[in-house]
Amino acid sequence: MRAINTSNKMKNHLLLLLLFRVLVSVAQPSGVLQFNRNYENYPLSSFIDEIEKNNEVHFYFRPELIEGLKVTVLDESLDLAALLEKILPASKINYFISNSGNVYFFDKREMITKLPVYETIKVAKDDTESGNAEVSKYLEGRDANAKITLVIGEPGTSFTYKKVKVVGILKDAETGETLVGATLFIKESGRGAASDANGHITINLRQGTYSGVFQSLGMHEVKATIIVYSAGNFELEMNRQSQSIDEVLVTQTTERRGSNSGMESVNFLTMKEIPALLGEKDVMRIAQMLPGIVSVGEASGGINVRGGNADQNLFYVNNIPVYNSSHLFGFFSSINSNVVDKFAVYKGQVPVSYGGRLSSVFEVETRNGNKNKFFTEGAVSPISANIVLETPIIKEKASLSLSTRSTYSNWILGRMKDPELRNSQASFYDVSLGLDYSISDRDNLNVFGYYSNDYFSLNQLTDYSYGNSGASLNYTHRFNNKVKTSAYLINSNYRFGTIEQNVPVEAYQHDYSITHYEIKADVNWQPNETHDIIFGVNSILYQLTRGTIYPYGTESLLKEVPLGKETGVESALFLGDNISIGSRLKVYAGLRYSFYTGLGPKTVYLYNEGSEKVSQNIVDSIAFNSNESMVNYQGPEARAGLDFKTSINGTVKLTFTQMRQYLFMLSNTIAIAPTDQWKLSDYHIKPQSSIQYSVGYYHDFPMSGFLASAEVYRKQANNIVEYKDGADFLSTPNVETNILQGQQQSYGAEFMLSKEAGHLNGWITYTYSRSVITVDGEKEWEQINLGHSYASNYDKPHVMNLVLNYKFTRRFSLSSNVVYSSGRPITLPVGYYYIEGNPYIDYSARNEYRIPDYFRMDFSVKMEGNLKRRKAMHSYWMFSVYNATGRNNANSVFFKSEEEIVRGYKYSIIGVPIYTISWNWKLGNYENK
């Protein structure tokens, strides 16, 4: 028996505090104690002596603490913790079991676990910054490494060796917003965790005391002593950071990029640095700088991911699906980048909770708004202006955010050389409104609404108007540390209107809309440290009004063509589990099973068997009543992934992804146009499906700040929709007469080298990819290109992107982009022939040739305002040069017959450098949001 004999009361207290701070750690099991006999009314001090002789346990205490105490133990064996609970008087003595098997007794009194908060602030005489010396003055008195104590659970909880769940909420101390992607590293275990989209961070720990380090981009590092008594929650606020050192290099044990194979993410701070067309920051243009993501041309709507069509991508803004993600035909994104908080692209291992598209899911989350004080920021560029307003409704609990953006681009069109453009008009605007309410520590309500509108008039002959609108309601409830559930109500709408009068005798007017209603619920369950399970259900109601083609003007000879309406329901059940097997292996397994039902009212036409689906071969029809089931499709969508750490910095990732898609876009143009119509699978058109395999290797170089990755993939898609030569979707409601379905093979390799720290940062990517389509039916009319394979419209074998940012000082930085890609495929006229004296053009095989390769270089210079600590508003200027080399990149190639000679012409949208200066401002100083 080892007794502690001190008479000095202060020494006793210091010793107890030292034991609690130093010796408390991850407790190890003490096993079952063995006893030689029963003990009745036996002195506690003698009993302890016998325990120490027969077991590897040592006790430390002050003798007077147990003086006169006696015990009765009639069991043959007991667990140490159970024994202490039995023999010690609960009102007098508390105990602690260390990881080495030692037992410490101390008075059961309230312990001081947190030192008083104090802060010393020294204000420099000069309140401005002119270099790092002044920054040091600006930050003097702030201790970024100040240590705090977090107490989890209830003191006095019985000891258990099992791990307990600790859940925290990390917030921005200034705004009250939760922090996404913040990390916690536990030094004792060498493991960590990251906060989710709601700012919750979860980690499993045994009872004990730990040294934790919290980090988040743009925030001061927080070091904390974490005392764990039992499962529990905590809340931590982190302060914004102004760095006065030359370079900060943060290393961590988890990957900074590519946590899922084929997943890319971009921080909103990066968006502010990259050069932008006409000063308008654009999340979709940044996405095109990532591996495996391309656009078919300059300022084109829609993007292509891993060889897939543009309609195979699903865009979410706060859970609202956006059916047209571009303004001004693709010049700009319909998403205001100033409100973006998180932007991720899933193009490989798609989470099991997502479905409905073959190629990718784009997930955009906006800021929730400042819960502590009013905040505003905005920007003004030559063609547009935007403003963001955030204000607390209930301080620290509820906030409201409003953003709006509009253009005034007509003055640019008025200065164009082309007379048609000079006589044109273009405008757009978008508005978003968000409410975030932290009802309690367990409940959160988020409401978000979005509206956008575009109008374009080309030479007063063609008018386009189109827009998106939507709303989402998300309620989240955390039952306990293991179970969280979310429920969603979602609505989205896309509509367009067209007036076309280029050819007066063929002038027409057309309106179209698609409405999306969705309900979704999911449960996230973490039964233990090795499993992270999600399961749920969602159901979508589609309502398409394809409209009617009306003749426009007195000279039009077109007949009225009703294209009809369509209704369909898509539902799914899903279950997924992230499984940790040891410290090096993680496995993801999931299954999504989707169902689709096409509903009436609709009349379906039947065609003569063995004949081409054309109007003259219709032999019968079937009439379906309102809400009557017309057709049913269903199938599994399996997901699987494996992450294996080959070393502390290297990881191999394998994925298998199965997807199904029940709607597609009717388009006979290469780039997405506002007049393209979404169409549901039906009686004749089967849903598309795909299977994708990918293997990747990721390696982190923590000392240099580099991260390298390489990934290869192969994708097989079935029932891909392709269009017959000369397809016209406005002349008949029977879409099946204009399309055929085939197979698509896509494969490629993606390489990326990125650097996140230091004065020079950015990334370089190279993608090799192929996308080949085969439509080879039994009959000649069921074939395209005579049944031979051909490159898809969006096949670009070689793509290289370079993004570099160099920060000379905190006030001055330079950024540059370099973009290169192979030219897209094209079908060319290769000759002409005469039949009965009439000339006819002979075309090449489909997509046999390519337009010239694409190359572009951009630059931007960012100049911050002064860095005074006390100021009402901070602003910075951005000077950009888009297409700095003035390259005349071909967007398309077209042909004209001139004097019986067919001549080819290259059409370029932007063939000169475009210089832009924009002014950006925000409330408060440089450090403020």
CSV table of N, CA and C in Angstrom, one decimal, residues 382-484:
chain,number,residue,atom,x,y,z
A,382,PRO,N,-18.3,45.4,-64.5
A,382,PRO,CA,-18.8,46.2,-65.6
A,382,PRO,C,-20.2,45.7,-66.1
A,383,ILE,N,-20.6,44.5,-65.8
A,383,ILE,CA,-21.9,44.0,-66.3
A,383,ILE,C,-22.9,43.7,-65.2
A,384,SER,N,-22.5,43.6,-64.0
A,384,SER,CA,-23.4,43.1,-63.0
A,384,SER,C,-23.0,43.7,-61.6
A,385,ALA,N,-24.0,43.6,-60.7
A,385,ALA,CA,-23.7,44.0,-59.3
A,385,ALA,C,-24.5,43.0,-58.4
A,386,ASN,N,-24.0,42.7,-57.2
A,386,ASN,CA,-24.7,41.9,-56.3
A,386,ASN,C,-24.4,42.4,-54.9
A,387,ILE,N,-25.4,42.0,-54.0
A,387,ILE,CA,-25.3,42.3,-52.6
A,387,ILE,C,-25.8,41.2,-51.8
A,388,VAL,N,-25.2,41.0,-50.6
A,388,VAL,CA,-25.6,40.0,-49.6
A,388,VAL,C,-25.9,40.6,-48.3
A,389,LEU,N,-27.0,40.4,-47.7
A,389,LEU,CA,-27.4,40.9,-46.4
A,389,LEU,C,-27.6,39.8,-45.4
A,390,GLU,N,-27.0,39.9,-44.2
A,390,GLU,CA,-27.2,38.9,-43.2
A,390,GLU,C,-27.5,39.6,-41.9
A,391,THR,N,-28.5,39.1,-41.1
A,391,THR,CA,-28.8,39.7,-39.9
A,391,THR,C,-29.4,38.7,-38.9
A,392,PRO,N,-29.1,38.8,-37.6
A,392,PRO,CA,-29.7,37.9,-36.6
A,392,PRO,C,-31.1,38.3,-36.4
A,393,ILE,N,-32.0,37.3,-36.2
A,393,ILE,CA,-33.4,37.5,-35.8
A,393,ILE,C,-33.5,37.3,-34.3
A,394,ILE,N,-33.0,36.2,-33.9
A,394,ILE,CA,-32.8,35.9,-32.4
A,394,ILE,C,-31.3,35.7,-32.2
A,395,LYS,N,-30.6,36.5,-31.5
A,395,LYS,CA,-29.2,36.5,-31.4
A,395,LYS,C,-28.7,35.1,-31.0
A,396,GLU,N,-27.7,34.6,-31.7
A,396,GLU,CA,-27.1,33.3,-31.5
A,396,GLU,C,-28.0,32.1,-31.8
A,397,LYS,N,-29.2,32.4,-32.2
A,397,LYS,CA,-30.1,31.2,-32.5
A,397,LYS,C,-30.7,31.3,-33.9
A,398,ALA,N,-31.1,32.4,-34.4
A,398,ALA,CA,-31.8,32.5,-35.7
A,398,ALA,C,-31.2,33.6,-36.5
A,399,SER,N,-31.1,33.4,-37.8
A,399,SER,CA,-30.5,34.4,-38.7
A,399,SER,C,-31.3,34.4,-40.1
A,400,LEU,N,-31.2,35.5,-40.7
A,400,LEU,CA,-31.9,35.7,-42.0
A,400,LEU,C,-30.8,36.2,-43.0
A,401,SER,N,-30.8,35.6,-44.2
A,401,SER,CA,-29.8,36.0,-45.2
A,401,SER,C,-30.5,36.3,-46.5
A,402,LEU,N,-30.1,37.3,-47.2
A,402,LEU,CA,-30.7,37.7,-48.5
A,402,LEU,C,-29.6,38.1,-49.4
A,403,SER,N,-29.7,37.6,-50.7
A,403,SER,CA,-28.8,37.9,-51.7
A,403,SER,C,-29.5,38.3,-53.0
A,404,THR,N,-29.0,39.2,-53.7
A,404,THR,CA,-29.6,39.5,-55.0
A,404,THR,C,-28.5,39.9,-56.0
A,405,ARG,N,-28.7,39.7,-57.2
A,405,ARG,CA,-27.7,40.0,-58.3
A,405,ARG,C,-28.4,40.3,-59.5
A,406,SER,N,-27.9,41.3,-60.3
A,406,SER,CA,-28.6,41.8,-61.5
A,406,SER,C,-27.5,42.2,-62.5
A,407,THR,N,-27.9,42.3,-63.7
A,407,THR,CA,-26.9,42.7,-64.8
A,407,THR,C,-27.4,44.0,-65.4
A,408,TYR,N,-26.5,44.7,-66.0
A,408,TYR,CA,-26.8,45.9,-66.9
A,408,TYR,C,-25.9,45.8,-68.1
A,409,SER,N,-26.0,44.7,-68.8
A,409,SER,CA,-25.0,44.4,-69.9
A,409,SER,C,-25.4,44.9,-71.2
A,410,ASN,N,-26.5,45.6,-71.3
A,410,ASN,CA,-26.9,46.1,-72.7
A,410,ASN,C,-25.9,47.1,-73.2
A,411,TRP,N,-25.2,47.9,-72.4
A,411,TRP,CA,-24.3,48.8,-72.9
A,411,TRP,C,-23.1,48.2,-73.6
A,412,ILE,N,-22.8,46.9,-73.2
A,412,ILE,CA,-21.7,46.2,-73.9
A,412,ILE,C,-22.2,45.8,-75.3
A,413,LEU,N,-23.4,45.3,-75.4
A,413,LEU,CA,-24.0,44.9,-76.7
A,413,LEU,C,-24.1,46.1,-77.6
A,414,GLY,N,-24.4,47.2,-77.1
A,414,GLY,CA,-24.5,48.4,-77.9
A,414,GLY,C,-23.2,48.9,-78.5
A,415,ARG,N,-22.0,48.3,-78.1
A,415,ARG,CA,-20.7,48.7,-78.6
A,415,ARG,C,-20.1,47.6,-79.4
A,416,MET,N,-20.9,46.5,-79.7
A,416,MET,CA,-20.4,45.4,-80.5
A,416,MET,C,-20.3,45.9,-82.0
A,417,LYS,N,-19.3,45.3,-82.8
A,417,LYS,CA,-19.2,45.5,-84.2
A,417,LYS,C,-20.3,44.9,-85.0
A,418,ASP,N,-20.7,43.7,-84.5
A,418,ASP,CA,-21.8,42.9,-85.2
A,418,ASP,C,-23.1,43.7,-85.1
A,419,PRO,N,-23.8,44.1,-86.2
A,419,PRO,CA,-25.0,44.9,-86.1
A,419,PRO,C,-26.1,44.1,-85.4
A,420,GLU,N,-26.1,42.7,-85.6
A,420,GLU,CA,-27.2,42.0,-85.0
A,420,GLU,C,-27.1,42.0,-83.4
A,421,LEU,N,-25.8,41.9,-82.9
A,421,LEU,CA,-25.6,42.0,-81.5
A,421,LEU,C,-25.8,43.4,-81.0
A,422,ARG,N,-25.5,44.4,-81.8
A,422,ARG,CA,-25.6,45.8,-81.4
A,422,ARG,C,-27.1,46.1,-81.2
A,423,ASN,N,-28.0,45.4,-81.9
A,423,ASN,CA,-29.4,45.6,-81.8
A,423,ASN,C,-30.1,44.6,-80.9
A,424,SER,N,-29.3,44.1,-80.0
A,424,SER,CA,-29.9,43.0,-79.1
A,424,SER,C,-29.9,43.5,-77.7
A,425,GLN,N,-30.6,42.8,-76.8
A,425,GLN,CA,-30.7,43.1,-75.4
A,425,GLN,C,-30.5,41.8,-74.6
A,426,ALA,N,-29.9,41.9,-73.4
A,426,ALA,CA,-29.7,40.8,-72.6
A,426,ALA,C,-29.7,41.2,-71.1
A,427,SER,N,-30.3,40.4,-70.3
A,427,SER,CA,-30.4,40.8,-68.8
A,427,SER,C,-30.7,39.5,-68.0
A,428,PHE,N,-30.3,39.5,-66.8
A,428,PHE,CA,-30.6,38.5,-65.8
A,428,PHE,C,-30.6,39.0,-64.4
A,429,TYR,N,-31.3,38.3,-63.5
A,429,TYR,CA,-31.2,38.6,-62.1
A,429,TYR,C,-31.5,37.3,-61.3
A,430,ASP,N,-31.0,37.2,-60.1
A,430,ASP,CA,-31.4,36.1,-59.2
A,430,ASP,C,-31.5,36.6,-57.8
A,431,VAL,N,-32.3,36.0,-57.0
A,431,VAL,CA,-32.6,36.3,-55.6
A,431,VAL,C,-32.6,35.1,-54.8
A,432,SER,N,-32.0,35.1,-53.6
A,432,SER,CA,-32.1,34.0,-52.7
A,432,SER,C,-32.4,34.5,-51.3
A,433,LEU,N,-33.2,33.7,-50.5
A,433,LEU,CA,-33.5,34.1,-49.2
A,433,LEU,C,-33.4,32.9,-48.3
A,434,GLY,N,-32.7,33.0,-47.2
A,434,GLY,CA,-32.5,31.9,-46.3
A,434,GLY,C,-32.8,32.2,-44.8
A,435,LEU,N,-33.4,31.3,-44.1
A,435,LEU,CA,-33.6,31.4,-42.7
A,435,LEU,C,-33.0,30.2,-42.0
A,436,ASP,N,-32.2,30.4,-41.0
A,436,ASP,CA,-31.6,29.3,-40.2
A,436,ASP,C,-31.9,29.5,-38.8
A,437,TYR,N,-32.5,28.5,-38.2
A,437,TYR,CA,-33.0,28.6,-36.8
A,437,TYR,C,-32.5,27.5,-36.0
A,438,SER,N,-31.6,27.7,-35.0
A,438,SER,CA,-31.2,26.7,-34.1
A,438,SER,C,-32.2,26.6,-32.9
A,439,ILE,N,-33.2,25.8,-33.1
A,439,ILE,CA,-34.3,25.7,-32.1
A,439,ILE,C,-33.8,25.3,-30.7
A,440,SER,N,-32.9,24.4,-30.7
A,440,SER,CA,-32.2,23.9,-29.5
A,440,SER,C,-30.9,23.3,-29.9
A,441,ASP,N,-30.2,22.7,-28.9
A,441,ASP,CA,-28.9,22.0,-29.2
A,441,ASP,C,-29.2,20.8,-30.1
A,442,ARG,N,-30.4,20.3,-30.1
A,442,ARG,CA,-30.7,19.1,-30.8
A,442,ARG,C,-31.5,19.3,-32.1
A,443,ASP,N,-32.1,20.5,-32.2
A,443,ASP,CA,-33.1,20.7,-33.3
A,443,ASP,C,-32.6,22.0,-34.1
A,444,ASN,N,-32.7,21.8,-35.4
A,444,ASN,CA,-32.4,22.9,-36.3
A,444,ASN,C,-33.3,23.0,-37.5
A,445,LEU,N,-33.7,24.2,-37.9
A,445,LEU,CA,-34.7,24.4,-39.0
A,445,LEU,C,-34.0,25.3,-40.0
A,446,ASN,N,-34.0,24.9,-41.3
A,446,ASN,CA,-33.4,25.7,-42.3
A,446,ASN,C,-34.4,25.8,-43.5
A,447,VAL,N,-34.7,27.1,-43.8
A,447,VAL,CA,-35.6,27.4,-45.0
A,447,VAL,C,-34.9,28.2,-46.0
A,448,PHE,N,-35.0,27.8,-47.2
A,448,PHE,CA,-34.2,28.5,-48.3
A,448,PHE,C,-35.1,28.6,-49.5
A,449,GLY,N,-35.1,29.8,-50.2
A,449,GLY,CA,-35.8,30.0,-51.4
A,449,GLY,C,-34.9,30.7,-52.4
A,450,TYR,N,-35.2,30.4,-53.7
A,450,TYR,CA,-34.3,30.8,-54.8
A,450,TYR,C,-35.1,31.1,-56.0
A,451,TYR,N,-34.7,32.2,-56.7
A,451,TYR,CA,-35.4,32.6,-58.0
A,451,TYR,C,-34.4,33.2,-58.9
A,452,SER,N,-34.5,32.8,-60.2
A,452,SER,CA,-33.6,33.5,-61.2
A,452,SER,C,-34.4,33.7,-62.5
A,453,ASN,N,-34.0,34.6,-63.3
A,453,ASN,CA,-34.7,34.9,-64.5
A,453,ASN,C,-33.7,35.5,-65.5
A,454,ASP,N,-33.9,35.1,-66.8
A,454,ASP,CA,-33.1,35.6,-67.9
A,454,ASP,C,-34.0,36.1,-69.0
A,455,TYR,N,-33.5,37.1,-69.7
A,455,TYR,CA,-34.2,37.6,-70.9
A,455,TYR,C,-33.1,37.9,-72.0
A,456,PHE,N,-33.4,37.5,-73.2
A,456,PHE,CA,-32.5,37.8,-74.3
A,456,PHE,C,-33.2,38.0,-75.6
A,457,SER,N,-32.9,39.1,-76.2
A,457,SER,CA,-33.6,39.4,-77.5
A,457,SER,C,-32.5,39.6,-78.5
A,458,LEU,N,-32.4,38.8,-79.6
A,458,LEU,CA,-31.4,38.8,-80.6
A,458,LEU,C,-32.0,39.6,-81.8
A,459,ASN,N,-31.5,40.8,-82.0
A,459,ASN,CA,-31.9,41.6,-83.2
A,459,ASN,C,-33.4,41.7,-83.4
A,460,GLN,N,-34.1,41.7,-82.2
A,460,GLN,CA,-35.6,41.8,-82.2
A,460,GLN,C,-36.3,40.7,-83.1
A,461,LEU,N,-35.6,39.6,-83.3
A,461,LEU,CA,-36.1,38.5,-84.1
A,461,LEU,C,-36.3,37.3,-83.3
A,462,THR,N,-35.5,37.1,-82.3
A,462,THR,CA,-35.6,35.9,-81.4
A,462,THR,C,-35.6,36.4,-80.0
A,463,ASP,N,-36.6,36.0,-79.3
A,463,ASP,CA,-36.8,36.4,-77.8
A,463,ASP,C,-36.8,35.1,-77.0
A,464,TYR,N,-35.9,35.1,-76.0
A,464,TYR,CA,-35.9,34.0,-75.0
A,464,TYR,C,-36.1,34.6,-73.6
A,465,SER,N,-36.9,33.9,-72.8
A,465,SER,CA,-37.0,34.2,-71.4
A,465,SER,C,-37.1,32.9,-70.7
A,466,TYR,N,-36.2,32.7,-69.6
A,466,TYR,CA,-36.2,31.4,-68.9
A,466,TYR,C,-35.8,31.7,-67.5
A,467,GLY,N,-36.1,30.8,-66.6
A,467,GLY,CA,-35.7,31.0,-65.2
A,467,GLY,C,-36.0,29.8,-64.3
A,468,ASN,N,-35.4,29.8,-63.1
A,468,ASN,CA,-35.5,28.7,-62.1
A,468,ASN,C,-36.2,29.4,-60.9
A,469,SER,N,-36.9,28.5,-60.2
A,469,SER,CA,-37.4,28.9,-58.8
A,469,SER,C,-37.5,27.7,-58.0
A,470,GLY,N,-37.3,27.9,-56.7
A,470,GLY,CA,-37.4,26.7,-55.8
A,470,GLY,C,-37.4,27.1,-54.4
A,471,ALA,N,-37.7,26.1,-53.5
A,471,ALA,CA,-37.7,26.3,-52.1
A,471,ALA,C,-37.5,25.0,-51.4
A,472,SER,N,-36.8,25.0,-50.2
A,472,SER,CA,-36.5,23.8,-49.5
A,472,SER,C,-36.7,24.1,-48.0
A,473,LEU,N,-37.2,23.1,-47.3
A,473,LEU,CA,-37.4,23.2,-45.8
A,473,LEU,C,-36.7,22.0,-45.3
A,474,ASN,N,-35.7,22.2,-44.4
A,474,ASN,CA,-34.9,21.1,-43.8
A,474,ASN,C,-35.0,21.2,-42.3
A,475,TYR,N,-35.5,20.1,-41.7
A,475,TYR,CA,-35.6,20.0,-40.2
A,475,TYR,C,-34.7,18.9,-39.8
A,476,THR,N,-33.8,19.2,-38.9
A,476,THR,CA,-32.8,18.2,-38.4
A,476,THR,C,-33.0,18.0,-36.9
A,477,HIS,N,-33.1,16.8,-36.4
A,477,HIS,CA,-33.2,16.5,-35.0
A,477,HIS,C,-32.1,15.5,-34.6
A,478,ARG,N,-31.4,15.7,-33.5
A,478,ARG,CA,-30.4,14.8,-33.0
A,478,ARG,C,-31.0,14.2,-31.8
A,479,PHE,N,-31.3,12.9,-31.8
A,479,PHE,CA,-31.9,12.2,-30.7
A,479,PHE,C,-30.9,12.0,-29.6
A,480,ASN,N,-29.7,11.6,-29.9
A,480,ASN,CA,-28.7,11.5,-29.0
A,480,ASN,C,-27.3,11.5,-29.7
A,481,ASN,N,-26.3,11.1,-29.1
A,481,ASN,CA,-25.0,11.1,-29.7
A,481,ASN,C,-24.8,10.2,-30.9
A,482,LYS,N,-25.8,9.2,-31.0
A,482,LYS,CA,-25.6,8.2,-32.0
A,482,LYS,C,-26.6,8.4,-33.2
A,483,VAL,N,-27.7,9.0,-33.0
A,483,VAL,CA,-28.8,9.1,-34.0
A,483,VAL,C,-29.2,10.5,-34.3
A,484,LYS,N,-29.1,10.8,-35.6
A,484,LYS,CA,-29.6,12.1,-36.1
A,484,LYS,C,-30.5,11.8,-37.3
